[in-house]
Short mmCIF file of C-alpha atoms in Angstrom, two decimals:
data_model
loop_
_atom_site.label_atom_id
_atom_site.label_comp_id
_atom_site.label_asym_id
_atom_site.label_seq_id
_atom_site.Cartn_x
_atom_site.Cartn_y
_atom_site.Cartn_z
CA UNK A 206 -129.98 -42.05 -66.34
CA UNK A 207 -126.87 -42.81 -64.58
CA UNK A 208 -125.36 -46.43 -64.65
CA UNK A 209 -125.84 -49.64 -61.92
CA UNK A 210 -122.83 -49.65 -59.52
CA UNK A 211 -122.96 -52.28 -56.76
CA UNK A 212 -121.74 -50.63 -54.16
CA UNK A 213 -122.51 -46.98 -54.47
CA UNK A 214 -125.02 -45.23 -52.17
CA UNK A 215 -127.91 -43.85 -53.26
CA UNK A 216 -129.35 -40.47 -51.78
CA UNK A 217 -132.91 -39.23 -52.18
CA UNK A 218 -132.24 -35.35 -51.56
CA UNK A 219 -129.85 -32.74 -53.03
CA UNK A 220 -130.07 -30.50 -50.15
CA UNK A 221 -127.58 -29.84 -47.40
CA UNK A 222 -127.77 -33.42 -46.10
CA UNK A 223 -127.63 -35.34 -48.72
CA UNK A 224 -124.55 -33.47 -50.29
CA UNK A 225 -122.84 -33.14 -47.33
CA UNK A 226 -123.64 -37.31 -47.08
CA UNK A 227 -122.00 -37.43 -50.47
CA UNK A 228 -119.01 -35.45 -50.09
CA UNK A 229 -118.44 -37.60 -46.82
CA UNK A 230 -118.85 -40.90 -47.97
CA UNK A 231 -116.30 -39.38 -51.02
CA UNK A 232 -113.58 -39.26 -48.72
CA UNK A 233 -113.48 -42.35 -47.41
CA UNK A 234 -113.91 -43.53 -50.95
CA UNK A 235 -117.16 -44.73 -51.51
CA UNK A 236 -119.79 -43.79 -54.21
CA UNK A 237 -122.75 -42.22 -54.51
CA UNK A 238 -125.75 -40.84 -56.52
CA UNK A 239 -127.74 -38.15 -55.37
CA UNK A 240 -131.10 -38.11 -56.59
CA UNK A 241 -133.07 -34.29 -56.96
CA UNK A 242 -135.96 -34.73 -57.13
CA UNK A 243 -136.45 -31.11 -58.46
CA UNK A 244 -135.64 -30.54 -62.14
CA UNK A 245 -132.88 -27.68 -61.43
CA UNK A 246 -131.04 -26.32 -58.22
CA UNK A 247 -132.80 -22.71 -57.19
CA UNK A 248 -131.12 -20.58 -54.77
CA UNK A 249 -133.77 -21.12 -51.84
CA UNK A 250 -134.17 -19.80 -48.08
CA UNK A 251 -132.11 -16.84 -46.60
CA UNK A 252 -130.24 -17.50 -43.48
CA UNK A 253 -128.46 -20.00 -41.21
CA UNK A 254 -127.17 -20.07 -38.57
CA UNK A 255 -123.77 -23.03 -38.45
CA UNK A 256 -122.54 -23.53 -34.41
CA UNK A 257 -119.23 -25.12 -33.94
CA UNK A 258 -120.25 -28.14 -34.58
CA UNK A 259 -121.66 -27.72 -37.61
CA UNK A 260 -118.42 -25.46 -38.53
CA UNK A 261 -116.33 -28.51 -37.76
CA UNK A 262 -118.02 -31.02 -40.18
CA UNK A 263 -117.54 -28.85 -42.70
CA UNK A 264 -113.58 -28.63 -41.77
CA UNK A 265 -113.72 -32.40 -41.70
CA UNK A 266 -114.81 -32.76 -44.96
CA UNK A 267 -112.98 -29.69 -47.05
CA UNK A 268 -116.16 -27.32 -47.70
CA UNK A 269 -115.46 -24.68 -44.88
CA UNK A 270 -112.68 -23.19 -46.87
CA UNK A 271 -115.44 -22.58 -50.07
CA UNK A 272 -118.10 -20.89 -47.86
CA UNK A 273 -115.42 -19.14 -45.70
CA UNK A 274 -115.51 -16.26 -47.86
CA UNK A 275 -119.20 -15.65 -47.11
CA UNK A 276 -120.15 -16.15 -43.67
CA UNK A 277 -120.69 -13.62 -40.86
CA UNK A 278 -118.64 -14.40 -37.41
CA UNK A 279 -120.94 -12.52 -35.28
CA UNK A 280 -119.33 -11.62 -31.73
CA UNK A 281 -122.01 -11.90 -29.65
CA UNK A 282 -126.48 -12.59 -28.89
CA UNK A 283 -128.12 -9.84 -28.26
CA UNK A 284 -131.04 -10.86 -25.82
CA UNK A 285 -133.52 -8.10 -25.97
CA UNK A 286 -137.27 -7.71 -24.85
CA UNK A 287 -139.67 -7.00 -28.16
CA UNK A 288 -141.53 -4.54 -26.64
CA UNK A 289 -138.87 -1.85 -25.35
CA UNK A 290 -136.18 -2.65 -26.87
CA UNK A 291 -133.80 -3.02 -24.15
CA UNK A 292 -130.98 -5.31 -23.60
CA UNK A 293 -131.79 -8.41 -21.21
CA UNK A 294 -128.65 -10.36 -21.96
CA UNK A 295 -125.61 -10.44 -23.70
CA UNK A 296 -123.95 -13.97 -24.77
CA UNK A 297 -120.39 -14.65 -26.06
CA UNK A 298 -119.59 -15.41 -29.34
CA UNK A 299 -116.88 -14.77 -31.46
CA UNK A 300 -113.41 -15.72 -30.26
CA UNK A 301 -115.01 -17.20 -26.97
CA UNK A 302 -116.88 -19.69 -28.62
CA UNK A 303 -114.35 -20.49 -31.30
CA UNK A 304 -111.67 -20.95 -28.09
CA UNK A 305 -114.27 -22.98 -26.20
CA UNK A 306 -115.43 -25.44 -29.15
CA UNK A 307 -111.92 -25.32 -31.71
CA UNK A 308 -114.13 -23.90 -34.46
CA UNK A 309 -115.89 -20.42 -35.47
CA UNK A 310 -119.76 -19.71 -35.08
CA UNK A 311 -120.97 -19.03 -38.60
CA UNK A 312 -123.89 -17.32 -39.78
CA UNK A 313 -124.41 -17.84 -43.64
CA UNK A 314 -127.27 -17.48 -46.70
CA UNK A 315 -128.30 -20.73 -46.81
CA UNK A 316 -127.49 -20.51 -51.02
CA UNK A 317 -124.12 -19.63 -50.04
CA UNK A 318 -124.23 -23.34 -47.89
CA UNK A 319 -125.85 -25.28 -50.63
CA UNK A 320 -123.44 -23.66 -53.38
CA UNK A 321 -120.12 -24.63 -51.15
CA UNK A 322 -120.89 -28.01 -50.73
CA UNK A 323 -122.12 -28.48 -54.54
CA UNK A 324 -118.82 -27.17 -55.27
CA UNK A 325 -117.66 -30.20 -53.33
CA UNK A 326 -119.55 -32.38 -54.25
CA UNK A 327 -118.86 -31.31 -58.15
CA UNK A 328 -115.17 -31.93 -57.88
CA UNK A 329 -115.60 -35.54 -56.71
CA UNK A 330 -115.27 -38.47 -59.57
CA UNK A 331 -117.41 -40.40 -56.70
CA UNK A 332 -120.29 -38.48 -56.54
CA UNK A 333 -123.05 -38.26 -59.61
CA UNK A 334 -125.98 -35.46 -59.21
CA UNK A 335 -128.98 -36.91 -60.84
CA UNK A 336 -131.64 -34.27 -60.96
CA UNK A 337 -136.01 -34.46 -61.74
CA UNK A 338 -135.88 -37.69 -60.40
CA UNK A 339 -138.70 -37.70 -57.48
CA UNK A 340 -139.05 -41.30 -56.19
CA UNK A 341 -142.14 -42.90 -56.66
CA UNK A 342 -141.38 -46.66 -55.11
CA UNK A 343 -138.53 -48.49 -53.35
CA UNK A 344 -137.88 -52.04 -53.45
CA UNK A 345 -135.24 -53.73 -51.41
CA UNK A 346 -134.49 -57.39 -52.15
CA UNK A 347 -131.39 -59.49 -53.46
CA UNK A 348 -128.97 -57.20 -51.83
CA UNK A 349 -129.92 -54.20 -53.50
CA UNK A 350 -132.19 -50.98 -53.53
CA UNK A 351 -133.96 -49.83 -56.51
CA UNK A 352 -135.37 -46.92 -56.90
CA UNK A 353 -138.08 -45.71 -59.31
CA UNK A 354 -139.54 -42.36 -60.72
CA UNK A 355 -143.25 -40.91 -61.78
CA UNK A 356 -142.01 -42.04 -65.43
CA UNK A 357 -140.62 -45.17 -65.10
CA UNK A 358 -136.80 -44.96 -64.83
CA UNK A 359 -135.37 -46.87 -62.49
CA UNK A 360 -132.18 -47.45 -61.01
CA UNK A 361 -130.23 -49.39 -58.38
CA UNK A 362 -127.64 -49.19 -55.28
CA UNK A 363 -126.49 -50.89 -52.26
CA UNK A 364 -127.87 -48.53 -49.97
CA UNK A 365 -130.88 -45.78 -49.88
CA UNK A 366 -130.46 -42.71 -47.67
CA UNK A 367 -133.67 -40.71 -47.40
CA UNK A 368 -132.19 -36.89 -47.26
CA UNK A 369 -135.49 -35.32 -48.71
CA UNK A 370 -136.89 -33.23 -45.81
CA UNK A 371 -139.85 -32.82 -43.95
CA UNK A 372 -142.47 -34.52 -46.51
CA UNK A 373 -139.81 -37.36 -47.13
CA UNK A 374 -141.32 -40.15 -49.44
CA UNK A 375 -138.46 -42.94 -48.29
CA UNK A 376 -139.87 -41.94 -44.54
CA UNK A 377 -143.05 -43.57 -45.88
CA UNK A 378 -141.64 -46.75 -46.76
CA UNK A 379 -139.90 -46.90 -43.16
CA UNK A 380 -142.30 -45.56 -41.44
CA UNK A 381 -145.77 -45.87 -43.29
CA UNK A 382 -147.93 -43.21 -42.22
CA UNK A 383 -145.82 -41.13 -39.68
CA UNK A 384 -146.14 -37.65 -41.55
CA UNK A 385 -145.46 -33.97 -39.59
CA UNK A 386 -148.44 -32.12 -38.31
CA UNK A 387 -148.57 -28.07 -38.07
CA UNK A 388 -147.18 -27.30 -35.15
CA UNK A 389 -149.43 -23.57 -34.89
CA UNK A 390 -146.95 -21.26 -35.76
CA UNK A 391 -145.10 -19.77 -38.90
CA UNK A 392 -141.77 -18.63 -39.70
CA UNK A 393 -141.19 -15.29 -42.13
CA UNK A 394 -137.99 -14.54 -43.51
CA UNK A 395 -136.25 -11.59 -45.47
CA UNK A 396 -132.94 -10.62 -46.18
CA UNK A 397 -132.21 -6.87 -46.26
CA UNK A 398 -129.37 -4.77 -47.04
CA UNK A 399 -126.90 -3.94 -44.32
CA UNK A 400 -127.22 -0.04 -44.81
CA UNK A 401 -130.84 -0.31 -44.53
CA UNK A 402 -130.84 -2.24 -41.28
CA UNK A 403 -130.26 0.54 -38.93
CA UNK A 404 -129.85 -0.86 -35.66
CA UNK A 405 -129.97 -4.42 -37.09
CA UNK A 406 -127.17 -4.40 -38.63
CA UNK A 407 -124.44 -4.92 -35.60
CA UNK A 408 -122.10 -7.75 -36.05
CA UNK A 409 -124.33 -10.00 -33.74
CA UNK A 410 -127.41 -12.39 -33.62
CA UNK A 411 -130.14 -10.19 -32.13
CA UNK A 412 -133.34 -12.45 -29.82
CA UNK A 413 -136.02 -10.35 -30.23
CA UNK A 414 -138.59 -11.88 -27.43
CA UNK A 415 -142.50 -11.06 -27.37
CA UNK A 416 -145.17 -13.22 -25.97
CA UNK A 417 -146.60 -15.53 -28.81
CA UNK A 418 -143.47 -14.22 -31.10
CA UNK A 419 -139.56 -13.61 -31.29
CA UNK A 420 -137.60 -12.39 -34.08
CA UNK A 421 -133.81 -13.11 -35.02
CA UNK A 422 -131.55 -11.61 -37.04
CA UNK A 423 -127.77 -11.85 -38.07
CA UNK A 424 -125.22 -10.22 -40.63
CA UNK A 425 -124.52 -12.13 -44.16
CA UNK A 426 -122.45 -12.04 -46.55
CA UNK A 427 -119.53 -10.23 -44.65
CA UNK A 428 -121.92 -7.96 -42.99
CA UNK A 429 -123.49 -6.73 -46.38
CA UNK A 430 -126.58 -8.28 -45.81
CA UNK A 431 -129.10 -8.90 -43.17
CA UNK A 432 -130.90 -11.83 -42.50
CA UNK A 433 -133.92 -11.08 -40.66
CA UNK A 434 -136.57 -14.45 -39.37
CA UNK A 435 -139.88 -13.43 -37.33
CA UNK A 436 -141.91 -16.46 -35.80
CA UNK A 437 -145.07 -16.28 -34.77
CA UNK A 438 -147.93 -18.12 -33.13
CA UNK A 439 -150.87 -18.46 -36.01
CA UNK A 440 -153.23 -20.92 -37.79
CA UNK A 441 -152.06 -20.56 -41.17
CA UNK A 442 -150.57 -23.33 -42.66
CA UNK A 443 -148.98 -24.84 -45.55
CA UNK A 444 -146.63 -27.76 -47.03
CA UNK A 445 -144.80 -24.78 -49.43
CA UNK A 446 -141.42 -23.95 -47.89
CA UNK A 447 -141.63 -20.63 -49.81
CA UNK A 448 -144.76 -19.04 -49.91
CA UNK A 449 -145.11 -15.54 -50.06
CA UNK A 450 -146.03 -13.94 -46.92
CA UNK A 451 -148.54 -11.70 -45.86
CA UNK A 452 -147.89 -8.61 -45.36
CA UNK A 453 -150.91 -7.49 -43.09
CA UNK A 454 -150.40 -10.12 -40.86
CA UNK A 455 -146.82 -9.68 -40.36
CA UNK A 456 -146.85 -5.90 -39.52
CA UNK A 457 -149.72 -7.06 -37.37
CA UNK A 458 -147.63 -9.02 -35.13
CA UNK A 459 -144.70 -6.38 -35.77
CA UNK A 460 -146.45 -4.16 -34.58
CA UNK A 461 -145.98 -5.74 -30.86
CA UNK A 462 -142.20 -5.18 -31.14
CA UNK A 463 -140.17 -2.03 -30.64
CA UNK A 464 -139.94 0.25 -33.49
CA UNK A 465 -136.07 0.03 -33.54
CA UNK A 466 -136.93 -3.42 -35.16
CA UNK A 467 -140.65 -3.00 -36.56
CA UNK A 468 -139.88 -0.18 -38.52
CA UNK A 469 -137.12 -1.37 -40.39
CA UNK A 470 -138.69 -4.75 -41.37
CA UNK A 471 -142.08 -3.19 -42.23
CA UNK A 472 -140.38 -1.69 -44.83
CA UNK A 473 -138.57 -4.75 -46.23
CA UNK A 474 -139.54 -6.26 -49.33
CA UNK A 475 -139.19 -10.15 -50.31
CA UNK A 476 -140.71 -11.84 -47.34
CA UNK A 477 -141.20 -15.67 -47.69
CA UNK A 478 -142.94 -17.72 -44.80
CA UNK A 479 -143.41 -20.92 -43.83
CA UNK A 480 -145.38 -23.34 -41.03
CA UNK A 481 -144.05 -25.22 -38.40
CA UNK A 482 -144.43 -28.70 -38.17
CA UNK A 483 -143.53 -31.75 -36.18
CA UNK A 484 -143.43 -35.08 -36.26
CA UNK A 485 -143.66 -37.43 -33.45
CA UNK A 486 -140.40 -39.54 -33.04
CA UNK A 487 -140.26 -42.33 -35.46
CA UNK A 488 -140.49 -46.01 -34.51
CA UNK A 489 -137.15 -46.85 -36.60
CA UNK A 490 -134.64 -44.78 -38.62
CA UNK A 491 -134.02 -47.93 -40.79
CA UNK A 492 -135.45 -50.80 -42.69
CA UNK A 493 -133.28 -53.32 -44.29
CA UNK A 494 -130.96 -51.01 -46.50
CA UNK A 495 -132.29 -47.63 -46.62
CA UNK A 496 -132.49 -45.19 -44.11
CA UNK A 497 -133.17 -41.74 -43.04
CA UNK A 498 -131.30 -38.21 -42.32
CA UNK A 499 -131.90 -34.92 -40.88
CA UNK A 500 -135.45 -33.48 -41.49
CA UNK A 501 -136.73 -36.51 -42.77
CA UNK A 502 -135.70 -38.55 -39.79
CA UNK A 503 -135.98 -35.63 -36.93
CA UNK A 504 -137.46 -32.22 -38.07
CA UNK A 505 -136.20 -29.73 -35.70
CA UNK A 506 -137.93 -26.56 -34.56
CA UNK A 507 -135.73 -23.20 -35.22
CA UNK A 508 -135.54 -21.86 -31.57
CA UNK A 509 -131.95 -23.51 -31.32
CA UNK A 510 -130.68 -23.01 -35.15
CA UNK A 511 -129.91 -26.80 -35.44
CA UNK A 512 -132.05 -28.38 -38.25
CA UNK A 513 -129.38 -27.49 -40.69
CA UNK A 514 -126.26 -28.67 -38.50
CA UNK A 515 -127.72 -31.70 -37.16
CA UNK A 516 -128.20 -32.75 -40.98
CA UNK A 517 -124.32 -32.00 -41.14
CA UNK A 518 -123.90 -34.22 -38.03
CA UNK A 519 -126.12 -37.20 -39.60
CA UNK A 520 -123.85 -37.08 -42.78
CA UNK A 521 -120.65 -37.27 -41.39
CA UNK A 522 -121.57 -39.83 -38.72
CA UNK A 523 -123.54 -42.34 -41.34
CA UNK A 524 -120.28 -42.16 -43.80
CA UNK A 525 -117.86 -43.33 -41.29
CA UNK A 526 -120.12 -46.08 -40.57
CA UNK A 527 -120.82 -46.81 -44.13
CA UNK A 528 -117.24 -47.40 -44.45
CA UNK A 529 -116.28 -49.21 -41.77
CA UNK A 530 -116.28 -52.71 -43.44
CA UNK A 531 -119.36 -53.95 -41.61
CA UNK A 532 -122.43 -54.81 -43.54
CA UNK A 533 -124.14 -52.19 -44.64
CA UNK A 534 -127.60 -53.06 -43.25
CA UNK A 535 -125.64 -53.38 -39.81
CA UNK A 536 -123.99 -49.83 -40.49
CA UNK A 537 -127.35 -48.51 -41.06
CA UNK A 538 -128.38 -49.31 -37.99
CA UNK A 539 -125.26 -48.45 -36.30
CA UNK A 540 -126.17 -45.11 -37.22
CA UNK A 541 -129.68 -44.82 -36.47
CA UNK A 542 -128.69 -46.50 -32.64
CA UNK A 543 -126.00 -43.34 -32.69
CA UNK A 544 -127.57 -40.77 -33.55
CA UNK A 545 -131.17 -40.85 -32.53
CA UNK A 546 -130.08 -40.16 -29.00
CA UNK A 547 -128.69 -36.69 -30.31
CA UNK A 548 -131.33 -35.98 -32.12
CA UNK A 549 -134.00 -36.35 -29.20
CA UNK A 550 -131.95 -34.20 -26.66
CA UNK A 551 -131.55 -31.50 -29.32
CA UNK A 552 -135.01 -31.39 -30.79
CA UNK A 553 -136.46 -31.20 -26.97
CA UNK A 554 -134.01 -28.26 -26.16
CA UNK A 555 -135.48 -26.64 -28.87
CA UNK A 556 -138.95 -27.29 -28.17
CA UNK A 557 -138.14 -25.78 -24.64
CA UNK A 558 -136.09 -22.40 -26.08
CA UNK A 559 -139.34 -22.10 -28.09
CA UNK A 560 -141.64 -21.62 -24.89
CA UNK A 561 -139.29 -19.99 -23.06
CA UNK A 562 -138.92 -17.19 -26.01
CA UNK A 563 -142.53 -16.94 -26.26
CA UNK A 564 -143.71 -16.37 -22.70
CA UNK A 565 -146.32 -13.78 -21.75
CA UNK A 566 -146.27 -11.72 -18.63
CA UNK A 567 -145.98 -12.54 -15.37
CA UNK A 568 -143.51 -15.63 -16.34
CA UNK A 569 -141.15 -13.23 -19.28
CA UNK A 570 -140.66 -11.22 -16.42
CA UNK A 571 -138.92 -13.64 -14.30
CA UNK A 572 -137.19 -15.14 -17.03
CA UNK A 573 -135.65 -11.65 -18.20
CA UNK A 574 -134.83 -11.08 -14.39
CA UNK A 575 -132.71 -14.67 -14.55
CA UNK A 576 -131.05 -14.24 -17.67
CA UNK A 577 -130.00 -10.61 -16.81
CA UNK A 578 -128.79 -12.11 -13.49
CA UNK A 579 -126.59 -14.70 -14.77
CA UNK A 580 -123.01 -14.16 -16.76
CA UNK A 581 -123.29 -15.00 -19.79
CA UNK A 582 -120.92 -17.29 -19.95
CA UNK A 583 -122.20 -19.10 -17.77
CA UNK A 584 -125.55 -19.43 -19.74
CA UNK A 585 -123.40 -20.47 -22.99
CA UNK A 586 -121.80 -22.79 -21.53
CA UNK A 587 -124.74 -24.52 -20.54
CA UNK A 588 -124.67 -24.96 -24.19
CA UNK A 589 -121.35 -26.84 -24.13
CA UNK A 590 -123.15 -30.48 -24.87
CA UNK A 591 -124.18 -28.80 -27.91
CA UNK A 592 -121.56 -26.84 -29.62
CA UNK A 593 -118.57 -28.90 -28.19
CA UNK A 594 -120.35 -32.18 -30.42
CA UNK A 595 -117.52 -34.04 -32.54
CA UNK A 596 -117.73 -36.93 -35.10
#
């Protein structure tokens, strides 16, 4: 077990949160132990999609030039309707957006995310990786936080920063019984080769709409790969992030799409699923000296590809206050009073592009005729408060 330092920060959560928090709080000199709770680091999840301002945290804090090498740069969304096939909308990408917003849209494998920022977080003499360590209590008194395990080990920090996702265990000792609740509809994902994508496999995000369903899908890996995510409206549920999906009810709801698309991913093999949950907005962020991040603090539906870069955001944003020379129980909350304002407006725009996506005739109608209607720069640009986001 790693040694006491006074001031270092301790983070519950090796994911992309809490090693993007580390890596951070590394450059403005700081320390920090990351706690795993996990036994070993598995390659996990398949895509992800990284706007602008996700793109330009990871500028800010040196990883974009590891996971450069990797990403897609699609040029544009393709807005179709799931049943025909045909093209409602087309929206700018590519050199538009990176113009617009001073930095790329990315689309990456989500290992490819995790490994970049690891590789970050590796070269830093600040930052300690501590992993099979899943917290079992807190305690916060004398100026300190310590932290326990299931077997006893302890150890201590100035600071606690819950980075451990959905079914967070520092949320509980903030927030004491606030835990997500299934939201009534599952994700599936799959990543498939490029040559076996047929019309999938353009150098853009493809919106697949249906009523009760959409599907999205983007290039990886320099276009070698396609990442492929159909959500649907269903009762099963589960707390596994990776459980294997089934098949029969997939093509099911596949079968409602064009076969352009249904075919192809009928075939695929490696599908993964999981629910959709959320949790109703937290009374506080912070207690004393530890406090929350990303999906711990504000899961985020997928209909606006933001759970990821919003847990960028949270990082870079809770370092600089963490090192601005104010206490740290102060900083905390400096924070929390920042960033919960983002948080709110984001998650409800994506609770919104969800029912939108998912509309059933007479309504999808109208909203293809309005989207078809309107440039599409225009409609990306309603998106400016979004992408255009700086630390």
């Amino acid at each position: 077990m790693p040694g006491a330092a006074a001031d270092r920060v301790l983070i519950a959560g090796g994911g992309i949160g809490g090693l993007a928090l580390a890596v951070a709080l590394a450059r403005q000199g700081r320390q920090s132990l990351v706690l795993e709770a996990r036994s070993a680091f598995a390659p996990a999840g398949a895509g992800i999609q990284i706007g602008p301002n996700g793109v330009h945290v990871l500028q800010v804090l040196g990883v974009a030039p590891h996971l450069a090498p990797f990403v897609g740069i699609p040029e544009l969304i393709d807005v179709v309707t799931g049943l025909s096939g045909k093209r409602i909308a087309t929206l700018p990408l590519g050199d538009w957006i990176a113009a617009r917003h001073g930095a790329p849209y990315w689309v990456a494998h989500r290992a490819d995310l995790h490994a970049a920022l690891k590789t970050a977080a590796d070269a830093s003499p600040l930052i300690e990786i501590f992993t099979g360590f899943p917290i079992n209590a807190i305690r916060d008194e004398g100026g300190q936080v310590e932290v326990s395990d299931d077997a006893g080990r302890t150890t201590k920090g100035a600071v606690l920063v819950g980075a451990d996702g959905l079914w967070s265990k520092v949320r509980e000792h903030i927030a004491s019984g606030r835990a997500p609740v299934f939201a009534g509809a599952s994700a599936s994902r799959v990543v498939i080769p490029a040559a076996a994508a047929g019309r999938l496999a353009g150098n853009a995000v493809g919106l697949w709409l249906s009523p009760k369903a959409h599907v999205v899908h983007y290039p990886l890996r320099g276009g070698s790969e396609i990442a492929a995510v159909v959500i649907t409206e269903e009762t099963w549920q589960s707390r596994v992030w990776d459980a294997e999906a089934d098949r029969t009810q997939l093509n099911a709801h596949l079968a409602h799409f064009h076969d352009d698309l249904a075919h192809i991913l009928m075939h695929a093999e490696g599908w993964r699923r999981w629910s959709l949950n959320r949790l109703a907005e937290l009374p506080a962020w912070t207690r004393g000296r530890v406090a929350l991040l990303g999906d711990a603090a504000h899961p985020m539906f997928p209909y606006l590809a933001q759970g990821g870069v919003l847990a960028l955001e949270d990082a870079i944003v809770l370092a600089q206050h963490l090192s601005s020379g104010r206490p740290d129980a102060e900083a905390l909350q400096r924070y929390a009073d920042e960033r919960r304002p983002r948080a709110r407006r984001v998650q409800e725009a994506s609770r919104r592009n969800g029912w939108i996506y998912h509309l059933g005739w007479p309504m999808s109608v109208a909203r293809d005729s309005v989207m078809a209607a309107a440039p599409g720069t225009r409609l990306m640009a309603g998106l400016d408060w979004l992408y255009g986001w700086r630390a």
